CSV table of C-alpha atoms in Angstrom, one decimal:
chain,number,residue,atom,x,y,z
A,52,UNK,CA,21.2,-44.2,51.7
A,53,UNK,CA,19.3,-41.3,52.0
A,54,UNK,CA,15.4,-42.9,51.7
A,55,UNK,CA,13.0,-41.3,54.6
A,56,UNK,CA,11.1,-44.5,55.6
A,57,UNK,CA,7.0,-44.3,57.0
A,58,UNK,CA,5.0,-47.1,58.9
A,59,UNK,CA,2.4,-46.4,56.1
A,60,UNK,CA,5.2,-47.9,53.9
A,61,UNK,CA,6.4,-44.9,52.0
A,62,UNK,CA,8.7,-44.0,51.2
A,63,UNK,CA,10.9,-41.0,50.2
A,64,UNK,CA,13.9,-39.0,49.3
A,65,UNK,CA,14.6,-34.8,49.0
A,66,UNK,CA,15.8,-32.0,47.3
A,67,UNK,CA,16.0,-28.9,48.6
A,68,UNK,CA,18.0,-25.2,46.9
A,69,UNK,CA,17.5,-21.6,46.8
A,70,UNK,CA,17.5,-19.4,44.3
A,71,UNK,CA,16.9,-16.4,44.0
A,72,UNK,CA,13.3,-14.8,42.6
A,73,UNK,CA,10.2,-14.4,44.2
A,74,UNK,CA,7.7,-16.9,44.9
A,75,UNK,CA,5.8,-16.0,41.2
A,76,UNK,CA,8.6,-15.6,39.5
A,77,UNK,CA,10.4,-19.4,40.6
A,78,UNK,CA,6.8,-20.4,39.9
A,79,UNK,CA,6.8,-19.2,37.1
A,80,UNK,CA,10.5,-21.1,36.6
A,81,UNK,CA,9.3,-24.4,37.5
A,82,UNK,CA,5.7,-25.0,36.6
A,83,UNK,CA,5.1,-23.5,34.0
A,84,UNK,CA,5.4,-24.3,29.7
A,85,UNK,CA,8.4,-21.9,28.9
A,86,UNK,CA,9.3,-21.5,32.2
A,87,UNK,CA,10.4,-25.1,32.1
A,88,UNK,CA,11.8,-25.3,29.0
A,89,UNK,CA,13.9,-22.3,30.2
A,90,UNK,CA,16.4,-24.7,32.0
A,91,UNK,CA,15.5,-28.8,31.9
A,92,UNK,CA,13.7,-30.3,29.2
A,93,UNK,CA,11.1,-28.9,26.6
A,94,UNK,CA,8.1,-29.1,28.1
A,95,UNK,CA,4.1,-28.7,28.2
A,96,UNK,CA,1.4,-28.1,30.8
A,97,UNK,CA,-2.1,-29.6,29.8
A,98,UNK,CA,-5.4,-28.0,30.7
A,99,UNK,CA,-8.9,-29.0,30.6
A,100,UNK,CA,-11.1,-26.6,31.1
A,101,UNK,CA,-8.9,-24.4,32.6
A,102,UNK,CA,-7.4,-26.1,34.4
A,103,UNK,CA,-4.0,-27.6,34.8
A,104,UNK,CA,-4.0,-31.5,34.5
A,105,UNK,CA,-1.1,-32.3,32.9
A,106,UNK,CA,2.8,-32.0,32.4
A,107,UNK,CA,4.6,-33.3,29.5
A,108,UNK,CA,8.4,-33.7,29.3
A,109,UNK,CA,10.2,-34.1,26.0
A,110,UNK,CA,13.7,-35.6,27.0
A,111,UNK,CA,15.0,-35.9,22.9
A,112,UNK,CA,13.0,-37.4,19.9
A,113,UNK,CA,10.2,-40.2,20.8
A,114,UNK,CA,11.1,-39.5,24.2
A,115,UNK,CA,8.0,-37.9,26.4
A,116,UNK,CA,7.3,-38.1,29.9
A,117,UNK,CA,3.8,-37.4,31.0
A,118,UNK,CA,2.9,-36.7,34.4
A,119,UNK,CA,-0.5,-36.6,35.8
A,120,UNK,CA,-0.9,-33.2,38.4
A,121,UNK,CA,-2.3,-34.4,41.4
A,122,UNK,CA,-2.1,-30.6,43.1
A,123,UNK,CA,-2.0,-27.2,42.2
A,124,UNK,CA,-1.4,-24.2,44.0
A,125,UNK,CA,0.4,-21.2,43.1
A,126,UNK,CA,3.3,-20.1,43.6
A,127,UNK,CA,4.0,-22.0,46.5
A,128,UNK,CA,3.2,-26.1,45.2
A,129,UNK,CA,1.8,-28.6,42.5
A,130,UNK,CA,2.2,-32.3,42.8
A,131,UNK,CA,2.1,-35.2,40.2
A,132,UNK,CA,2.4,-39.1,39.8
A,133,UNK,CA,4.6,-39.7,36.7
A,134,UNK,CA,5.0,-42.5,34.1
A,135,UNK,CA,6.8,-45.7,36.1
A,136,UNK,CA,9.5,-47.4,34.1
A,137,UNK,CA,10.7,-51.2,34.8
A,138,UNK,CA,7.9,-52.1,36.8
A,139,UNK,CA,8.3,-49.9,39.9
A,140,UNK,CA,5.9,-48.8,42.0
A,141,UNK,CA,4.2,-45.0,40.9
A,142,UNK,CA,6.7,-42.8,41.6
A,143,UNK,CA,4.8,-39.0,42.5
A,144,UNK,CA,6.7,-35.7,43.1
A,145,UNK,CA,6.2,-32.9,44.9
A,146,UNK,CA,7.5,-28.9,44.3
A,147,UNK,CA,6.9,-26.3,47.3
A,148,UNK,CA,8.4,-22.3,47.3
A,149,UNK,CA,9.0,-21.0,49.9
A,150,UNK,CA,10.0,-16.6,50.4
A,151,UNK,CA,13.4,-16.4,52.2
A,152,UNK,CA,14.9,-13.0,53.4
A,153,UNK,CA,17.9,-11.3,50.2
A,154,UNK,CA,15.5,-11.9,46.8
A,155,UNK,CA,16.0,-15.7,47.7
A,156,UNK,CA,13.2,-18.6,47.5
A,157,UNK,CA,14.1,-21.6,48.9
A,158,UNK,CA,12.7,-24.8,46.7
A,159,UNK,CA,12.2,-28.0,48.0
A,160,UNK,CA,11.9,-31.7,45.9
A,161,UNK,CA,10.3,-34.8,47.4
A,162,UNK,CA,9.8,-37.8,44.7
A,163,UNK,CA,7.8,-40.7,46.9
A,164,UNK,CA,6.0,-44.4,46.6
A,165,UNK,CA,4.7,-46.7,48.4
A,166,UNK,CA,6.5,-50.8,49.0
A,167,UNK,CA,7.3,-53.0,51.9
A,168,UNK,CA,10.4,-53.1,50.6
A,169,UNK,CA,13.5,-51.5,50.0
A,170,UNK,CA,13.5,-53.3,46.0
A,171,UNK,CA,12.9,-49.0,44.8
A,172,UNK,CA,15.0,-47.3,46.7
A,173,UNK,CA,18.0,-46.8,43.8
A,174,UNK,CA,15.0,-45.5,42.0
A,175,UNK,CA,14.2,-42.6,44.0
A,176,UNK,CA,18.3,-42.0,44.7
A,177,UNK,CA,18.0,-41.5,40.8
A,178,UNK,CA,15.4,-39.6,40.5
A,179,UNK,CA,17.6,-36.9,43.4
A,180,UNK,CA,20.8,-37.0,42.0
A,181,UNK,CA,19.4,-36.6,38.4
A,182,UNK,CA,18.2,-32.9,39.5
A,183,UNK,CA,22.2,-32.0,40.6
A,184,UNK,CA,22.4,-30.3,37.1
A,185,UNK,CA,19.6,-29.1,35.9
A,186,UNK,CA,19.1,-27.4,39.0
A,187,UNK,CA,22.4,-25.5,39.1
A,188,UNK,CA,21.1,-24.2,35.3
A,189,UNK,CA,17.9,-23.2,37.0
A,190,UNK,CA,20.3,-21.6,39.3
A,191,UNK,CA,21.8,-20.0,36.8
A,192,UNK,CA,18.7,-18.7,34.8
A,193,UNK,CA,16.7,-17.2,37.5
A,194,UNK,CA,20.5,-15.6,38.3
A,195,UNK,CA,20.9,-14.1,35.0
A,196,UNK,CA,18.2,-14.2,32.0
A,197,UNK,CA,15.5,-14.6,34.4
A,198,UNK,CA,11.9,-13.9,32.6
A,199,UNK,CA,13.3,-14.1,29.0
A,200,UNK,CA,12.7,-15.5,26.0
A,201,UNK,CA,14.2,-19.1,25.2
A,202,UNK,CA,14.8,-22.0,22.4
A,203,UNK,CA,16.8,-24.8,23.8
A,204,UNK,CA,18.8,-27.5,20.9
A,205,UNK,CA,18.9,-31.0,22.7
A,206,UNK,CA,21.9,-33.2,21.7
A,207,UNK,CA,22.4,-37.3,22.8
A,208,UNK,CA,24.2,-39.6,21.2
A,209,UNK,CA,25.4,-43.0,22.4
A,210,UNK,CA,29.0,-44.0,22.8
A,211,UNK,CA,30.8,-47.8,23.2
A,212,UNK,CA,33.8,-45.7,25.5
A,213,UNK,CA,33.7,-45.6,29.0
A,214,UNK,CA,32.5,-42.2,30.6
A,215,UNK,CA,36.2,-41.1,31.5
A,216,UNK,CA,37.2,-41.6,27.6
A,217,UNK,CA,34.0,-39.5,26.3
A,218,UNK,CA,34.3,-36.9,28.8
A,219,UNK,CA,38.3,-36.6,27.7
A,220,UNK,CA,37.0,-36.9,24.1
A,221,UNK,CA,34.5,-33.9,24.5
A,222,UNK,CA,36.2,-31.3,27.1
A,223,UNK,CA,38.9,-31.1,24.9
A,224,UNK,CA,37.8,-30.5,21.4
A,225,UNK,CA,35.5,-27.8,23.0
A,226,UNK,CA,38.5,-26.8,24.4
A,227,UNK,CA,37.4,-26.7,28.0
A,228,UNK,CA,39.9,-29.5,29.5
A,229,UNK,CA,41.7,-27.3,32.5
A,230,UNK,CA,40.0,-24.2,32.0
A,231,UNK,CA,38.7,-23.3,35.9
A,232,UNK,CA,35.7,-22.1,37.1
A,233,UNK,CA,35.0,-18.1,36.1
A,234,UNK,CA,37.6,-18.6,33.6
A,235,UNK,CA,36.6,-17.1,30.1
A,236,UNK,CA,36.0,-19.5,27.8
A,237,UNK,CA,35.8,-20.0,23.3
A,238,UNK,CA,35.4,-22.7,21.7
A,239,UNK,CA,38.4,-23.6,19.3
A,240,UNK,CA,38.8,-22.3,16.1
A,241,UNK,CA,37.1,-25.3,13.1
A,242,UNK,CA,33.9,-25.5,16.4
A,243,UNK,CA,31.2,-23.3,15.8
A,244,UNK,CA,31.9,-20.5,17.6
A,245,UNK,CA,30.9,-20.2,21.6
A,246,UNK,CA,31.7,-17.9,24.2
A,247,UNK,CA,31.7,-17.0,27.6
A,248,UNK,CA,32.5,-18.0,31.5
A,249,UNK,CA,32.9,-21.6,32.9
A,250,UNK,CA,30.2,-22.0,36.0
A,251,UNK,CA,31.5,-25.7,36.6
A,252,UNK,CA,33.1,-28.2,35.6
A,253,UNK,CA,32.9,-31.6,37.3
A,254,UNK,CA,34.3,-35.5,36.9
A,255,UNK,CA,32.3,-37.1,39.2
A,256,UNK,CA,29.6,-37.0,37.8
A,257,UNK,CA,31.4,-35.5,34.3
A,258,UNK,CA,29.6,-31.9,33.6
A,259,UNK,CA,30.1,-29.1,32.5
A,260,UNK,CA,28.1,-25.3,32.9
A,261,UNK,CA,29.1,-22.6,30.2
A,262,UNK,CA,27.4,-19.0,31.1
A,263,UNK,CA,27.0,-17.7,26.7
A,264,UNK,CA,28.0,-14.5,25.7
A,265,UNK,CA,28.6,-15.9,22.4
A,266,UNK,CA,26.7,-16.3,19.8
A,267,UNK,CA,24.2,-14.2,22.5
A,268,UNK,CA,23.3,-14.9,26.0
A,269,UNK,CA,22.6,-18.7,27.5
A,270,UNK,CA,24.5,-21.9,28.9
A,271,UNK,CA,25.5,-24.9,27.3
A,272,UNK,CA,25.7,-28.0,29.6
A,273,UNK,CA,27.6,-30.7,28.9
A,274,UNK,CA,27.4,-34.3,30.2
A,275,UNK,CA,28.9,-38.6,29.8
A,276,UNK,CA,26.7,-41.1,31.5
A,277,UNK,CA,25.8,-44.1,31.5
A,278,UNK,CA,22.5,-45.2,32.6
A,279,UNK,CA,21.0,-48.0,34.3
A,280,UNK,CA,21.5,-50.8,32.1
A,281,UNK,CA,24.7,-49.8,30.5
A,282,UNK,CA,24.1,-47.3,27.9
A,283,UNK,CA,26.6,-44.4,28.1
A,284,UNK,CA,25.8,-41.3,26.0
A,285,UNK,CA,27.3,-38.2,25.2
A,286,UNK,CA,24.6,-35.2,25.6
A,287,UNK,CA,25.2,-31.3,25.3
A,288,UNK,CA,22.1,-28.8,25.5
A,289,UNK,CA,22.2,-25.5,24.5
A,290,UNK,CA,19.8,-22.7,26.4
A,291,UNK,CA,19.9,-19.8,24.4
A,292,UNK,CA,17.5,-16.2,25.4
A,293,UNK,CA,16.5,-13.2,24.2
A,294,UNK,CA,14.4,-12.2,21.4
A,295,UNK,CA,17.0,-14.2,18.8
A,296,UNK,CA,17.3,-17.1,20.4
A,297,UNK,CA,14.9,-20.0,18.3
A,298,UNK,CA,16.8,-18.8,15.4
A,299,UNK,CA,20.6,-19.0,16.6
A,300,UNK,CA,19.1,-22.8,18.2
A,301,UNK,CA,17.4,-23.3,14.3
A,302,UNK,CA,20.7,-22.0,12.6
A,303,UNK,CA,23.4,-23.9,15.7
A,304,UNK,CA,21.5,-27.1,15.9
A,305,UNK,CA,22.7,-28.5,12.5
A,306,UNK,CA,26.2,-27.8,12.9
A,307,UNK,CA,25.6,-28.8,16.1
A,308,UNK,CA,24.7,-32.5,15.4
A,309,UNK,CA,27.3,-32.4,12.3
A,310,UNK,CA,30.0,-31.9,15.1
A,311,UNK,CA,28.3,-34.3,17.1
A,312,UNK,CA,28.1,-37.2,14.2
A,313,UNK,CA,31.8,-36.1,13.5
A,314,UNK,CA,33.7,-37.1,17.2
A,315,UNK,CA,30.8,-39.2,18.2
A,316,UNK,CA,29.7,-42.0,15.5
A,317,UNK,CA,27.1,-44.2,16.2
A,318,UNK,CA,28.8,-47.6,17.9
A,319,UNK,CA,28.4,-50.6,15.5
A,320,UNK,CA,28.4,-52.5,18.9
A,321,UNK,CA,26.5,-50.2,21.7
A,322,UNK,CA,28.3,-51.6,25.3
A,323,UNK,CA,28.3,-51.0,28.6
A,324,UNK,CA,30.8,-48.8,30.1
A,325,UNK,CA,34.1,-49.5,32.1
């Protein structure tokens, strides 16, 4: 386990990664509503009397997480305390941005809680591992689409089968199966047209990132995952950039919703992934 333990009961995990951009550009991407929405999930920064007081993240219909902001020092750091699930102690999160040479910045994320036992270490480990795919999207966004207007489509459907079977169905249907990183890719005939370059494909976890030039500049994130508690999901996030992004997402969303409903119909009985 990578959980750091301190004498006062604080337990924490840390993620560090480098991204291109100045501290101000990186701050815009990680600490503003439009910026966060460009690579993560739809986000909003609540203000009171001109001061940021909370961050709201929309992970799907009816799935909103709100974190109270406890520190705010642009463009260097901010911190918050998020909502708690499963009865764990409150989990605090801190983001720091440090300038590096060559037009790069180091971003550090620390998740922490106070506990006298290791009962909640899995919560911390889960918070840490959950960032991997999204931080790759952040890198792509800052490398290729920094500062552009954006719009996002989120689709997540419950499935009853094992993740490997779901991933096989998804990648085969979209023409991603067998395509290597760096190769060009396009959706097959009969699928709403998307095309671009494969940036990431992995089966541990089941994730893929595709940088788009059709129907416009953007990123597609694909995944198949089983969450704690046993519910399996298949997911697709479509991030489009530029002045036409919102209109394109509005046009594409019903098409992709219908496509997912056809290939991944709602299970009559939800079951755990095997």
